[in-house]
Short mmCIF file of C-alpha atoms in Angstrom, two decimals:
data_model
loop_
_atom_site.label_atom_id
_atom_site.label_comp_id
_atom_site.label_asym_id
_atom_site.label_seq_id
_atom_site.Cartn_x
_atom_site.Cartn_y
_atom_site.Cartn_z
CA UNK A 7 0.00 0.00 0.00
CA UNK A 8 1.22 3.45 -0.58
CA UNK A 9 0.40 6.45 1.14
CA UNK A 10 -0.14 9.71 -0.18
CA UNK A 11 -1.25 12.28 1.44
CA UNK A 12 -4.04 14.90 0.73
CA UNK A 13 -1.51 17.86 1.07
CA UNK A 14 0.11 17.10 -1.60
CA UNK A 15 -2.93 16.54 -3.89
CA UNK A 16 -4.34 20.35 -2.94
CA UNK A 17 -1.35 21.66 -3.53
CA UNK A 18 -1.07 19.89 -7.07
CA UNK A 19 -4.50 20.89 -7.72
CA UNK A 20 -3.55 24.23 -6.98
CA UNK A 21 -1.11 24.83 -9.37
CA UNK A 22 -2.85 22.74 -12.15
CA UNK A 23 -5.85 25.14 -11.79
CA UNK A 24 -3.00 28.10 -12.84
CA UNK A 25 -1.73 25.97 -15.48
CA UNK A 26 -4.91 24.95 -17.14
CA UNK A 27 -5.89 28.62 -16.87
CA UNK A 28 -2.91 30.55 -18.18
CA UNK A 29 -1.08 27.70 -20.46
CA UNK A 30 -3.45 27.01 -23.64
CA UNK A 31 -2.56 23.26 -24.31
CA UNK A 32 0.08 22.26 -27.02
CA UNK A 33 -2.44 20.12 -28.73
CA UNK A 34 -4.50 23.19 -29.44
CA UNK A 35 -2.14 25.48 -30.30
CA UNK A 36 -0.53 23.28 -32.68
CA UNK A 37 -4.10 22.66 -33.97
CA UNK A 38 -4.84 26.72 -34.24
CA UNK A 39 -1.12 26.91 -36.48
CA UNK A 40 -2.18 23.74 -38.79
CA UNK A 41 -5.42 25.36 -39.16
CA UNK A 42 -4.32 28.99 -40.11
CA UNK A 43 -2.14 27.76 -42.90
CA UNK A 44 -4.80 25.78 -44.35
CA UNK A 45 -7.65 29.09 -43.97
CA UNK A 46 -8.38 31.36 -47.14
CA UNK A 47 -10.53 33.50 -45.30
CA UNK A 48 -8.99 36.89 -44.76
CA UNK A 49 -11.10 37.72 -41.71
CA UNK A 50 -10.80 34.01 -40.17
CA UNK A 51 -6.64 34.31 -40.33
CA UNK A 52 -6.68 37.62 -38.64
CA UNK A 53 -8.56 36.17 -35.95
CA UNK A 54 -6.85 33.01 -35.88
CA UNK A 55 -3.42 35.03 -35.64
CA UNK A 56 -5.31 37.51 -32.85
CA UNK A 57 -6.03 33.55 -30.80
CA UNK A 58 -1.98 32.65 -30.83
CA UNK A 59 -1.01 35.74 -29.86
CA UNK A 60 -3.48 35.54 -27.09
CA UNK A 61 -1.87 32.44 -26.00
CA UNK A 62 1.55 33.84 -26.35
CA UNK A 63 0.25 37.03 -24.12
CA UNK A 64 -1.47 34.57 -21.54
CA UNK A 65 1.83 32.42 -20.94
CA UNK A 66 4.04 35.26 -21.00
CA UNK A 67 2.00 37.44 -18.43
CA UNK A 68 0.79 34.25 -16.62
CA UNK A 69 -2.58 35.81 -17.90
CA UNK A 70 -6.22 33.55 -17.98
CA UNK A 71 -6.88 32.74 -21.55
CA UNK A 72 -9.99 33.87 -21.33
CA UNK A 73 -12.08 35.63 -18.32
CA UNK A 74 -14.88 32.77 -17.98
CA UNK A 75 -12.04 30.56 -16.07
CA UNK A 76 -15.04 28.00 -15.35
CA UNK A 77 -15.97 25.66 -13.26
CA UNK A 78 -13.44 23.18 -11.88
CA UNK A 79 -13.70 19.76 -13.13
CA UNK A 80 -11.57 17.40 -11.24
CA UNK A 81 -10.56 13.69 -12.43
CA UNK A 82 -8.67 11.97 -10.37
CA UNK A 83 -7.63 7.71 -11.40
CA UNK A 84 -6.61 6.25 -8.24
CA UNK A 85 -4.95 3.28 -7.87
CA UNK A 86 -6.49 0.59 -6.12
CA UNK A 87 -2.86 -0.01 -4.04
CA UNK A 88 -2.76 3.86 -3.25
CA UNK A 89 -3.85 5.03 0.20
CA UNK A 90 -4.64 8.36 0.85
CA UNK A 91 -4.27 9.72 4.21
CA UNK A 92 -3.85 12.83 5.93
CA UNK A 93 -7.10 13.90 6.12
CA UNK A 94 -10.29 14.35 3.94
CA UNK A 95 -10.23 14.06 0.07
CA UNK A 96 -12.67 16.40 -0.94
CA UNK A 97 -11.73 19.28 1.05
CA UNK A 98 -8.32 19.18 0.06
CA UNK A 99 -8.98 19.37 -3.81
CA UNK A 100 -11.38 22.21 -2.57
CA UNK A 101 -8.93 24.05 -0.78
CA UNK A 102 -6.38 23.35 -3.71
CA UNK A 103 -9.10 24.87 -6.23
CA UNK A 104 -9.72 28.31 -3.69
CA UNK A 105 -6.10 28.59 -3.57
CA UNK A 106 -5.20 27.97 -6.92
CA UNK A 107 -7.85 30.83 -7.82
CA UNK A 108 -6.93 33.35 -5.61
CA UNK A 109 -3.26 33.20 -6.53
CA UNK A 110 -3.79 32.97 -9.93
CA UNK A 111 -6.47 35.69 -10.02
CA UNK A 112 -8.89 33.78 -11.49
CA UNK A 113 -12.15 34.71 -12.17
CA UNK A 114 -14.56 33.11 -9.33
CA UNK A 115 -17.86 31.91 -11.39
CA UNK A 116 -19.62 29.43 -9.01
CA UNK A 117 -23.13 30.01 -7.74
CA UNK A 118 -23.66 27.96 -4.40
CA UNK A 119 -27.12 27.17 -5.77
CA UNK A 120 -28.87 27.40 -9.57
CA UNK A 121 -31.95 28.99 -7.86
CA UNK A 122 -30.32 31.21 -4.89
CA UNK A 123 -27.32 32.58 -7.33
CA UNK A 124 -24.68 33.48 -4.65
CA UNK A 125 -21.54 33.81 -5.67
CA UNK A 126 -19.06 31.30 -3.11
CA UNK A 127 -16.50 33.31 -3.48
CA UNK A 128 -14.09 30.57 -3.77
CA UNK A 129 -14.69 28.87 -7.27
CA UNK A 130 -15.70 26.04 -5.26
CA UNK A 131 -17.11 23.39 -4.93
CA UNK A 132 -15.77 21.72 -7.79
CA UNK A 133 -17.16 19.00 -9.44
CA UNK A 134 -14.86 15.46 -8.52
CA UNK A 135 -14.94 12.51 -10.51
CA UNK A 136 -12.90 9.26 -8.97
CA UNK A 137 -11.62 6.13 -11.21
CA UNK A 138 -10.37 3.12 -9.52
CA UNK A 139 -7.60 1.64 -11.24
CA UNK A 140 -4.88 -0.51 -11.27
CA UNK A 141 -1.22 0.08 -9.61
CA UNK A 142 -0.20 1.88 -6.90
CA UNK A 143 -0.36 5.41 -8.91
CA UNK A 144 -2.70 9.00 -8.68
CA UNK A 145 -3.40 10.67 -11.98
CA UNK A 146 -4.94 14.13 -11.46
CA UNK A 147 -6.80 15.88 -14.11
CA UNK A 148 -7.94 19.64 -13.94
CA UNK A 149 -10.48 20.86 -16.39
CA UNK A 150 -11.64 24.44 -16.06
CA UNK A 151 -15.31 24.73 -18.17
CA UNK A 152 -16.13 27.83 -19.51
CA UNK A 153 -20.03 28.25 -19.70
CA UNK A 154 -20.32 30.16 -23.10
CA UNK A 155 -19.49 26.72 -25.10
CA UNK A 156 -20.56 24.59 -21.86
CA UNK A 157 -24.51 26.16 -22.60
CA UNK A 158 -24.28 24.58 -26.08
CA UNK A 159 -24.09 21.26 -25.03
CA UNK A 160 -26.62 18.43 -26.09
CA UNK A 161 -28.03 14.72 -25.49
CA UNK A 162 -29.98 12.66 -27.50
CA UNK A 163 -31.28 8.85 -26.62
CA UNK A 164 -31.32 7.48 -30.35
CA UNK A 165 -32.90 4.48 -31.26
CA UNK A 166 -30.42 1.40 -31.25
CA UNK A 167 -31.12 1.04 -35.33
CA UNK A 168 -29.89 4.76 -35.76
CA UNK A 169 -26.10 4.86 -36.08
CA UNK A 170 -23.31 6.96 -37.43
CA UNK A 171 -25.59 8.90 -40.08
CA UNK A 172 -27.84 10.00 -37.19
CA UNK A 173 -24.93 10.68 -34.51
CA UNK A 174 -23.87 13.13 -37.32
CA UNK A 175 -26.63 15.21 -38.22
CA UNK A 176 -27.47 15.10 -34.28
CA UNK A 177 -23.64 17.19 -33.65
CA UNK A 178 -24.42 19.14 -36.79
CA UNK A 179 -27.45 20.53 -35.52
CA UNK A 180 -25.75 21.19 -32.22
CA UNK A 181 -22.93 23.12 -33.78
CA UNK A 182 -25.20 25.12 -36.11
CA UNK A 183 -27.00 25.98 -32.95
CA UNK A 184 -23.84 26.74 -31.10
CA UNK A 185 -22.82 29.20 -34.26
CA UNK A 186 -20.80 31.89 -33.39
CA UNK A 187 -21.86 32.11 -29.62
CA UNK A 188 -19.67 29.53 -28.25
CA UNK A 189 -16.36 31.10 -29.14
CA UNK A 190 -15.60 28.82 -32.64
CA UNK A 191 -13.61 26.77 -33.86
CA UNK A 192 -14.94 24.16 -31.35
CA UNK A 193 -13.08 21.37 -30.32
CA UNK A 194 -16.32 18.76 -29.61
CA UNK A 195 -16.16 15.45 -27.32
CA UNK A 196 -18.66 13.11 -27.93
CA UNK A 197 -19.49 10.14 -25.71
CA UNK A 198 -21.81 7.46 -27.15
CA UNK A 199 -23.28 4.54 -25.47
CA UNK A 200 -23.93 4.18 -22.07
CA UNK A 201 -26.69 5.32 -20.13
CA UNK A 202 -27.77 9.06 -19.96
CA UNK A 203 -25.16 10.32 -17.49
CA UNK A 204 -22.33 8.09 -18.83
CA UNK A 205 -22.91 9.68 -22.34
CA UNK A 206 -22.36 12.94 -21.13
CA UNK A 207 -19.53 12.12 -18.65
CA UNK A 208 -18.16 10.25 -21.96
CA UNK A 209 -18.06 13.85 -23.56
CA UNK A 210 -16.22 15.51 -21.28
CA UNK A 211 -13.67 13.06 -20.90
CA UNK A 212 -13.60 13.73 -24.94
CA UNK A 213 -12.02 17.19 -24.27
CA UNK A 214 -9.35 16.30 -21.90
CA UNK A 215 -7.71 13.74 -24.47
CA UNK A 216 -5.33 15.35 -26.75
CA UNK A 217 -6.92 16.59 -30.19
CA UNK A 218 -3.89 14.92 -32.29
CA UNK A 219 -4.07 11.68 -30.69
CA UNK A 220 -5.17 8.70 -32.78
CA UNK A 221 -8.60 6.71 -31.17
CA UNK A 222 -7.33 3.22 -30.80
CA UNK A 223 -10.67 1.88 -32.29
CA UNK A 224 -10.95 2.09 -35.63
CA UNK A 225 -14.79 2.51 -36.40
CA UNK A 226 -14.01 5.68 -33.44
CA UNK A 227 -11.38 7.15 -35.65
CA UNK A 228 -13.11 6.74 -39.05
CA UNK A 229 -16.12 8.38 -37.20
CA UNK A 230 -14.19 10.91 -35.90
CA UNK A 231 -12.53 12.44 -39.14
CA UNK A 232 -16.04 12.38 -40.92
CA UNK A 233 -17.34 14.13 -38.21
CA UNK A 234 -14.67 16.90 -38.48
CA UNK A 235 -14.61 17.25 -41.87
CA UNK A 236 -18.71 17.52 -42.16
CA UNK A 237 -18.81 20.46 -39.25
CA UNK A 238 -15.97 22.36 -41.02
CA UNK A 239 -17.90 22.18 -44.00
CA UNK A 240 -20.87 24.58 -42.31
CA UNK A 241 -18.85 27.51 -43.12
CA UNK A 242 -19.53 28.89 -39.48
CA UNK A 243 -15.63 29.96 -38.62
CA UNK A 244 -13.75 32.13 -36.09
CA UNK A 245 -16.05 34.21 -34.10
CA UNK A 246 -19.45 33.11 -36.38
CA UNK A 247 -17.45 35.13 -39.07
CA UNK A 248 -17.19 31.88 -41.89
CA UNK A 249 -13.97 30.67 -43.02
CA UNK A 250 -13.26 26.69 -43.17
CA UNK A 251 -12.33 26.67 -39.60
CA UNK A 252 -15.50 25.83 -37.43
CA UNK A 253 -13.72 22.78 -35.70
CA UNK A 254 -10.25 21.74 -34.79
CA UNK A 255 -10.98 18.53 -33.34
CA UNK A 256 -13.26 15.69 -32.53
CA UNK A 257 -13.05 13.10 -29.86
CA UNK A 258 -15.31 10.24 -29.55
CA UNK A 259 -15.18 7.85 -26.73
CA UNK A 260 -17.40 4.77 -26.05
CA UNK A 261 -18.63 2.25 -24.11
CA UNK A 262 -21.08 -0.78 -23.91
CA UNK A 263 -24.94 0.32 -23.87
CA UNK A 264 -28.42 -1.36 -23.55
CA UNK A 265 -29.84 -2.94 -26.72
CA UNK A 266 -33.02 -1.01 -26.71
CA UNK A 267 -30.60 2.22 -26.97
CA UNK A 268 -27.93 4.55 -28.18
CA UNK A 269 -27.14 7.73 -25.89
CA UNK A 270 -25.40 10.31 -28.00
CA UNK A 271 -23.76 12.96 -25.66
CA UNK A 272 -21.98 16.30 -27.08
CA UNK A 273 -19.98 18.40 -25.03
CA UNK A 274 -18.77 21.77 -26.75
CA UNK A 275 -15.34 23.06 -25.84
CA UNK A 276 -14.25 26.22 -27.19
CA UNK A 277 -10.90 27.54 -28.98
CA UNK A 278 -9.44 27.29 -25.75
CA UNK A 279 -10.80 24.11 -24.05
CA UNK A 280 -8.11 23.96 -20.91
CA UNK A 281 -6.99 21.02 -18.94
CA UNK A 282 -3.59 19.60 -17.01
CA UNK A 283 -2.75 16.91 -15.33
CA UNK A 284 -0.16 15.31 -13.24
CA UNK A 285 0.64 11.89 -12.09
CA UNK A 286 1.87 11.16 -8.46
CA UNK B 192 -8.42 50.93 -39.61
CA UNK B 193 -11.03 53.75 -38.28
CA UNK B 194 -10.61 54.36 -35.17
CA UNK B 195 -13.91 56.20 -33.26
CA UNK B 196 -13.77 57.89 -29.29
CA UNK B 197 -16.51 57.49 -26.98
CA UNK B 198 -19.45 59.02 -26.65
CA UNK B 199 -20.51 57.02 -29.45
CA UNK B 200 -23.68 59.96 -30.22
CA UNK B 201 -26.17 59.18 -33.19
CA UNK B 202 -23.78 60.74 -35.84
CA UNK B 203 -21.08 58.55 -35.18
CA UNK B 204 -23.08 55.01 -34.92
CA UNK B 205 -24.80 55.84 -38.24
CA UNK B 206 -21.39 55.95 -39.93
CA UNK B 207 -20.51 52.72 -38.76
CA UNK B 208 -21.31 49.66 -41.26
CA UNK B 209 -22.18 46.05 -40.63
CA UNK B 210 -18.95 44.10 -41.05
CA UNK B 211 -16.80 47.08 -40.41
CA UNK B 212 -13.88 47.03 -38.24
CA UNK B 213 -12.83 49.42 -35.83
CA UNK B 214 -10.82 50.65 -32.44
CA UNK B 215 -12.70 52.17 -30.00
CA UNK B 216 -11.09 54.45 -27.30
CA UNK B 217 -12.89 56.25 -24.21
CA UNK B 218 -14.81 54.90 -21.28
CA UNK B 219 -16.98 51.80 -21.45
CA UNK B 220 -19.02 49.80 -18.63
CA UNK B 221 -19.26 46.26 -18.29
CA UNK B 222 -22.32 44.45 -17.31
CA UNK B 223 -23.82 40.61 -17.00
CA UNK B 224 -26.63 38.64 -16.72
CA UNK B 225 -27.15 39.98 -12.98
CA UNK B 226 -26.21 43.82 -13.36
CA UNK B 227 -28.90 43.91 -16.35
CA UNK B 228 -31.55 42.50 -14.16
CA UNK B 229 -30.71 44.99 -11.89
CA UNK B 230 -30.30 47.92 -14.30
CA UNK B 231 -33.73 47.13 -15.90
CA UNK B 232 -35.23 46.98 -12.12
CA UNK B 233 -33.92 49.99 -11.30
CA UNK B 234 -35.30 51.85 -14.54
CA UNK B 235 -39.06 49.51 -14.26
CA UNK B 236 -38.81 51.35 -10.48
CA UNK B 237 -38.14 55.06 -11.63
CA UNK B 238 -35.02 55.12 -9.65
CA UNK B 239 -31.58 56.55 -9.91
CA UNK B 240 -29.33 54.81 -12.76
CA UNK B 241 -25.25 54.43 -11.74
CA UNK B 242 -24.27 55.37 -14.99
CA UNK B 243 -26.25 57.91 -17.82
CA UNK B 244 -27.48 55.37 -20.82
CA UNK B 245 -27.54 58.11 -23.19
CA UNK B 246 -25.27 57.33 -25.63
CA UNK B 247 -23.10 54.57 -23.24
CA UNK B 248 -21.34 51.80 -24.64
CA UNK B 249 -22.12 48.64 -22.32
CA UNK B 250 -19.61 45.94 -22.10
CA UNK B 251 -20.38 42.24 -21.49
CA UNK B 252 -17.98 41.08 -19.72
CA UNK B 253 -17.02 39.28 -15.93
CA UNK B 254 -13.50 40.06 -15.92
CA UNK B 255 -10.96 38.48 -13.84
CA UNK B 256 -9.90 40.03 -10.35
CA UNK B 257 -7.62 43.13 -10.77
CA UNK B 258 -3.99 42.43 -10.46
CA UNK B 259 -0.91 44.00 -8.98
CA UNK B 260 -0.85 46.44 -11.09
CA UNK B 261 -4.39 46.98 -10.65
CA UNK B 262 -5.98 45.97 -14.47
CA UNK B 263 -7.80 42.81 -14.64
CA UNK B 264 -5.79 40.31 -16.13
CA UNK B 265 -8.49 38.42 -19.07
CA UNK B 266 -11.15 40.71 -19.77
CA UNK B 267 -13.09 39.00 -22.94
CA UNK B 268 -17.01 38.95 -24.14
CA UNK B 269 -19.45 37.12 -22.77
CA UNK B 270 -22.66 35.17 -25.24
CA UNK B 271 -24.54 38.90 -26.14
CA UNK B 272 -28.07 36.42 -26.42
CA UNK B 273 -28.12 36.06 -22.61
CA UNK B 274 -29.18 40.08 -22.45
CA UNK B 275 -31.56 39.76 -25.46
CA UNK B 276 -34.89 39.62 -22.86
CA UNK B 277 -32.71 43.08 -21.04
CA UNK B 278 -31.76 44.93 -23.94
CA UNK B 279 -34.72 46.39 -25.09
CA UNK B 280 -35.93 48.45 -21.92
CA UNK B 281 -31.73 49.76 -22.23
CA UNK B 282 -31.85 50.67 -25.60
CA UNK B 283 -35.26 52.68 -25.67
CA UNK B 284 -33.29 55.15 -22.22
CA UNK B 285 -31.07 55.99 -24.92
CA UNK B 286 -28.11 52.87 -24.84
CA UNK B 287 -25.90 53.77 -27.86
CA UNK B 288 -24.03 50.51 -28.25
CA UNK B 289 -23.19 47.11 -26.79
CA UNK B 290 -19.82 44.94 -27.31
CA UNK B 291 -20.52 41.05 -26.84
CA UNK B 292 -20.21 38.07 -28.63
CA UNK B 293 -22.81 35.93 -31.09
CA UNK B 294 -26.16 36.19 -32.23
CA UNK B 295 -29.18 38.94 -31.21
CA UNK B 296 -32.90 38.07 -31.05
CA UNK B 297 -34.23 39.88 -34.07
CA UNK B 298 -36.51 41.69 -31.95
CA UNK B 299 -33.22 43.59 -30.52
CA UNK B 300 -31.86 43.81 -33.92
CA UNK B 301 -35.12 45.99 -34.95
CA UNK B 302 -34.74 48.04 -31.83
CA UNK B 303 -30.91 49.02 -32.86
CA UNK B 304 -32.37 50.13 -35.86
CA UNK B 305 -35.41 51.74 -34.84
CA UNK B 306 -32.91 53.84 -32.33
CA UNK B 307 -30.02 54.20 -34.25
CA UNK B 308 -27.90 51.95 -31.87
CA UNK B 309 -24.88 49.77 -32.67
CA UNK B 310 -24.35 46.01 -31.69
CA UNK B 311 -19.98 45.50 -31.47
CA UNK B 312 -18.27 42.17 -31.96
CA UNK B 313 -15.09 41.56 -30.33
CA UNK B 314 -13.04 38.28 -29.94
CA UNK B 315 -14.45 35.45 -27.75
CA UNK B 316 -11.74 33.60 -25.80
CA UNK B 317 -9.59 36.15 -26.51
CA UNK B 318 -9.16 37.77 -23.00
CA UNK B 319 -5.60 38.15 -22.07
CA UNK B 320 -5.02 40.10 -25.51
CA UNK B 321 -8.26 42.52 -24.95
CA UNK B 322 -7.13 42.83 -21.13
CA UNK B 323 -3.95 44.96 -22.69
CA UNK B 324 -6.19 47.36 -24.31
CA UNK B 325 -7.72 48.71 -21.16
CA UNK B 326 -5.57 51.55 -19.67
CA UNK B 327 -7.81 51.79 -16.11
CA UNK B 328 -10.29 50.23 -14.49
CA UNK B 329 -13.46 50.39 -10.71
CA UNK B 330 -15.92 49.39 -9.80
CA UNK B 331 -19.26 51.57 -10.22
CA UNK B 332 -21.76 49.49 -8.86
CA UNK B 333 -22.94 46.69 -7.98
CA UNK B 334 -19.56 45.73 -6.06
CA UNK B 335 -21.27 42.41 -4.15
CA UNK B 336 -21.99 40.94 -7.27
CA UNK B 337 -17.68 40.62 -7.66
CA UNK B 338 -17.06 39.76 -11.36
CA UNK B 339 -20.93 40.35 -12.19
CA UNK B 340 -20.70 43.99 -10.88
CA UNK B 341 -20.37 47.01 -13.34
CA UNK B 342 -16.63 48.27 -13.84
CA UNK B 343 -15.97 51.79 -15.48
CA UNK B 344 -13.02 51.25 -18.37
CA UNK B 345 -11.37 53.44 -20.07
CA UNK B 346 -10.03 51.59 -22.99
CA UNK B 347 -7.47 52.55 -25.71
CA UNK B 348 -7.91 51.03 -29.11
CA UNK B 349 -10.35 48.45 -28.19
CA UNK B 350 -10.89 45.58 -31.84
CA UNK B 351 -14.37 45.66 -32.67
CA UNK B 352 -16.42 44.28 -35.52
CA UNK B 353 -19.33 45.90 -36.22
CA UNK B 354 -22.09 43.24 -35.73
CA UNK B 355 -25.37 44.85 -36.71
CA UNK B 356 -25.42 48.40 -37.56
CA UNK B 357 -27.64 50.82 -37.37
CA UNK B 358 -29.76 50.35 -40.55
CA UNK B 359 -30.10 46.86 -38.89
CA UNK B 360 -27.77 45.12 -40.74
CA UNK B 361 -26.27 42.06 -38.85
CA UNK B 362 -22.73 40.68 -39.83
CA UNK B 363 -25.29 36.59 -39.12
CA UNK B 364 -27.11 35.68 -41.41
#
């Protein structure tokens, strides 16, 4: 058994929150340069270059990318021989969060209740999803969600005949009804299978993986690139403004469903969809 | 690139075109989802407004907190639809333009026409950059409401798109 102690997780969370926040994630950036050489669009390039230099400003002054610096989403894979001590779990993440925030000055945008909208002043709580897994190891992911792409999100419980045509036209619709609100080009996870809530927790885990990775299932992949190519054919671009830019990645991830269904879950991340992670 | 100085009166909005670009200096306010609904409260009530509307350019934007040097450090748009069912009881006291992001209802877009308003564009996600152009920054009102209150800036060569003019014109189809 190891021990690790909670400490050391708030104070990782902590600086991940600043990292995430400040640091726009190679993947992306990469993805912004591929795309600007490939854009004709006059008006699309200049914002393009306007969205690097952003980055470069944001690094540089250990400035947030952008002002909505969201709602803490907090992964963390434990391994099953990995014993935490020190004291409680969800406190400490908490505490890492506040502190992260304040020292970072990041923007505080959590409401203690949808109804009574009081601001916690804290950025907390955050929302903490736990993995058991093998090995004696703690992976900790940070994902800041901004709500102006967040809002844009969708679901849909398909029919178990429906299939890739459907899943398509379903994340068309939801981009065209994104447009130019959700601060385009999108990067989109898509979860699929499931239940309801898996579908959607599916998504999200879509916009922590790396935009340039390869799915390691095929039918994923193929699904994936047909997807991509079909959005950046609506013509919606940087800022709503048109260009071939509307999307600068796609991640699909899966899992076993019922056979009476097919949940389709799409989770819209914007031009600067953040996350970091460490492993202890 | 034009460049245009606050107050934004009647003579300069109608110059402005749909699509347009421009850098706007001078003073601006910022306000949210919870300043408007207190804004349009205030007017429905009769009472006393922080700022004068006449001719104002509103901002929508939650900045981050101010930092050592006492400017926020991301200070980007926030999704313009979220004021659409606001915007109307603003504009018709006189509110000469608004800087946001995305779509309007079209029921705001005939009420920038009708008074000779502008709607601005400016660049989503896009907050450290924008952050540089404001030369000074407080709080006006509102100060509970922390990110959500309403923050007088004076900015200096602020990017704008002109998103729907004044003739109604929007940059969406």
């Amino acid at each position: 058994m190891r021990k690790i102690n909670v400490d050391k997780i708030k104070n990782i969370v902590s600086e991940l929150c600043i990292e995430a926040n400040i640091s726009l994630r190679r993947d992306i950036y990469k993805a912004i340069v591929k795309a600007l050489k490939k854009e004709t669009n006059k008006r699309a390039r200049r914002i393009l270059g306007i969205l690097l230099e952003n980055a470069r400003i944001a690094r540089r002054e250990s400035r947030a990318l952008c002002q909505d610096t969201g709602i803490v989403c907090v992964y963390l894979q434990i391994g099953q021989d990995v014993k935490l001590v020190g004291g409680d779990l969800r406190k400490s993440i908490d505490s890492g969060v506040e502190e992260g925030y304040k020292k970072g000055a990041l923007r505080k945008s959590v409401v203690a209740s949808p109804l009574v909208r009081v601001n916690t002043g804290t950025n907390t709580p955050s929302i903490i999803y736990t993995e058991i897994v093998k090995g004696d190891k703690l992976k900790i992911t940070v994902m800041p969600k901004g709500f102006g792409s967040e809002n844009k999100s969708k679901l849909v419980m398909l029919n178990p005949t429906q299939g890739e045509k459907d899943i398509t036209s379903f994340i068309l619709e939801a981009v065209k009804e994104a447009g130019p609100d959700g601060c385009p080009p999108y990067i989109l996870g898509i979860g699929l299978g499931g239940t309801f809530d898996k579908a959607s927790y599916l998504a999200k885990k879509g916009l922590i993986s790396p935009i340039d990775r390869q799915n390691a299932k095929k039918h994923l992949r193929k699904l994936e690139s047909s997807i991509l190519k079909e959005v950046n054919k609506l013509g919606i671009g940087p800022m709503g403004l048109g260009g071939k830019t509307t999307c600068l990645g796609v991640n699909i991830l899966e899992y076993p469903t019922h056979i009476a269904g097919l949940p389709v879950a799409v989770n819209v991340g914007c031009h600067i969809t953040r996350s970091a992670s460490r492993m202890i | 690139m034009k460049k245009i100085k606050t107050p934004l009166t009647e003579p300069v909005r109608t110059k402005l075109k749909c699509g347009q670009e421009v850098l706007l200096s001078g003073t601006i306010y910022t306000a949210r989802d919870e300043a408007h609904k207190k804004l349009t409260g205030l007017i429905k009530r009769k009472e006393k407004l922080p700022f004068n509307l006449k001719d104002a350019v509103i901002y929508y934007s939650g900045p981050t907190p101010v930092r050592q040097d006492g400017l926020f450090g991301s200070c980007g748009p926030t999704t313009s639809s979220r004021m659409d069912e606001f915007t109307p009881i603003l504009l018709n006291k006189g509110l000469g333009a608004m800087i946001g992001k995305g779509r309007r209802l079209n029921g705001v877009r005939n009420l920038i026409k009708k008074q000779k308003a502008v709607y601005f564009l400016t660049i989503g996600g896009a907050g450290a950059y924008l952050a540089k152009r404001i030369k000074s920054s407080g709080v006006l009102a509102f100060k509970k409401l922390g990110p959500e209150a309403i923050y007088k800036l004076e900015v200096k060569d602020f990017p704008l798109i002109v998103g729907i003019d004044s003739n109604g014109r929007s940059v969406y189809k």
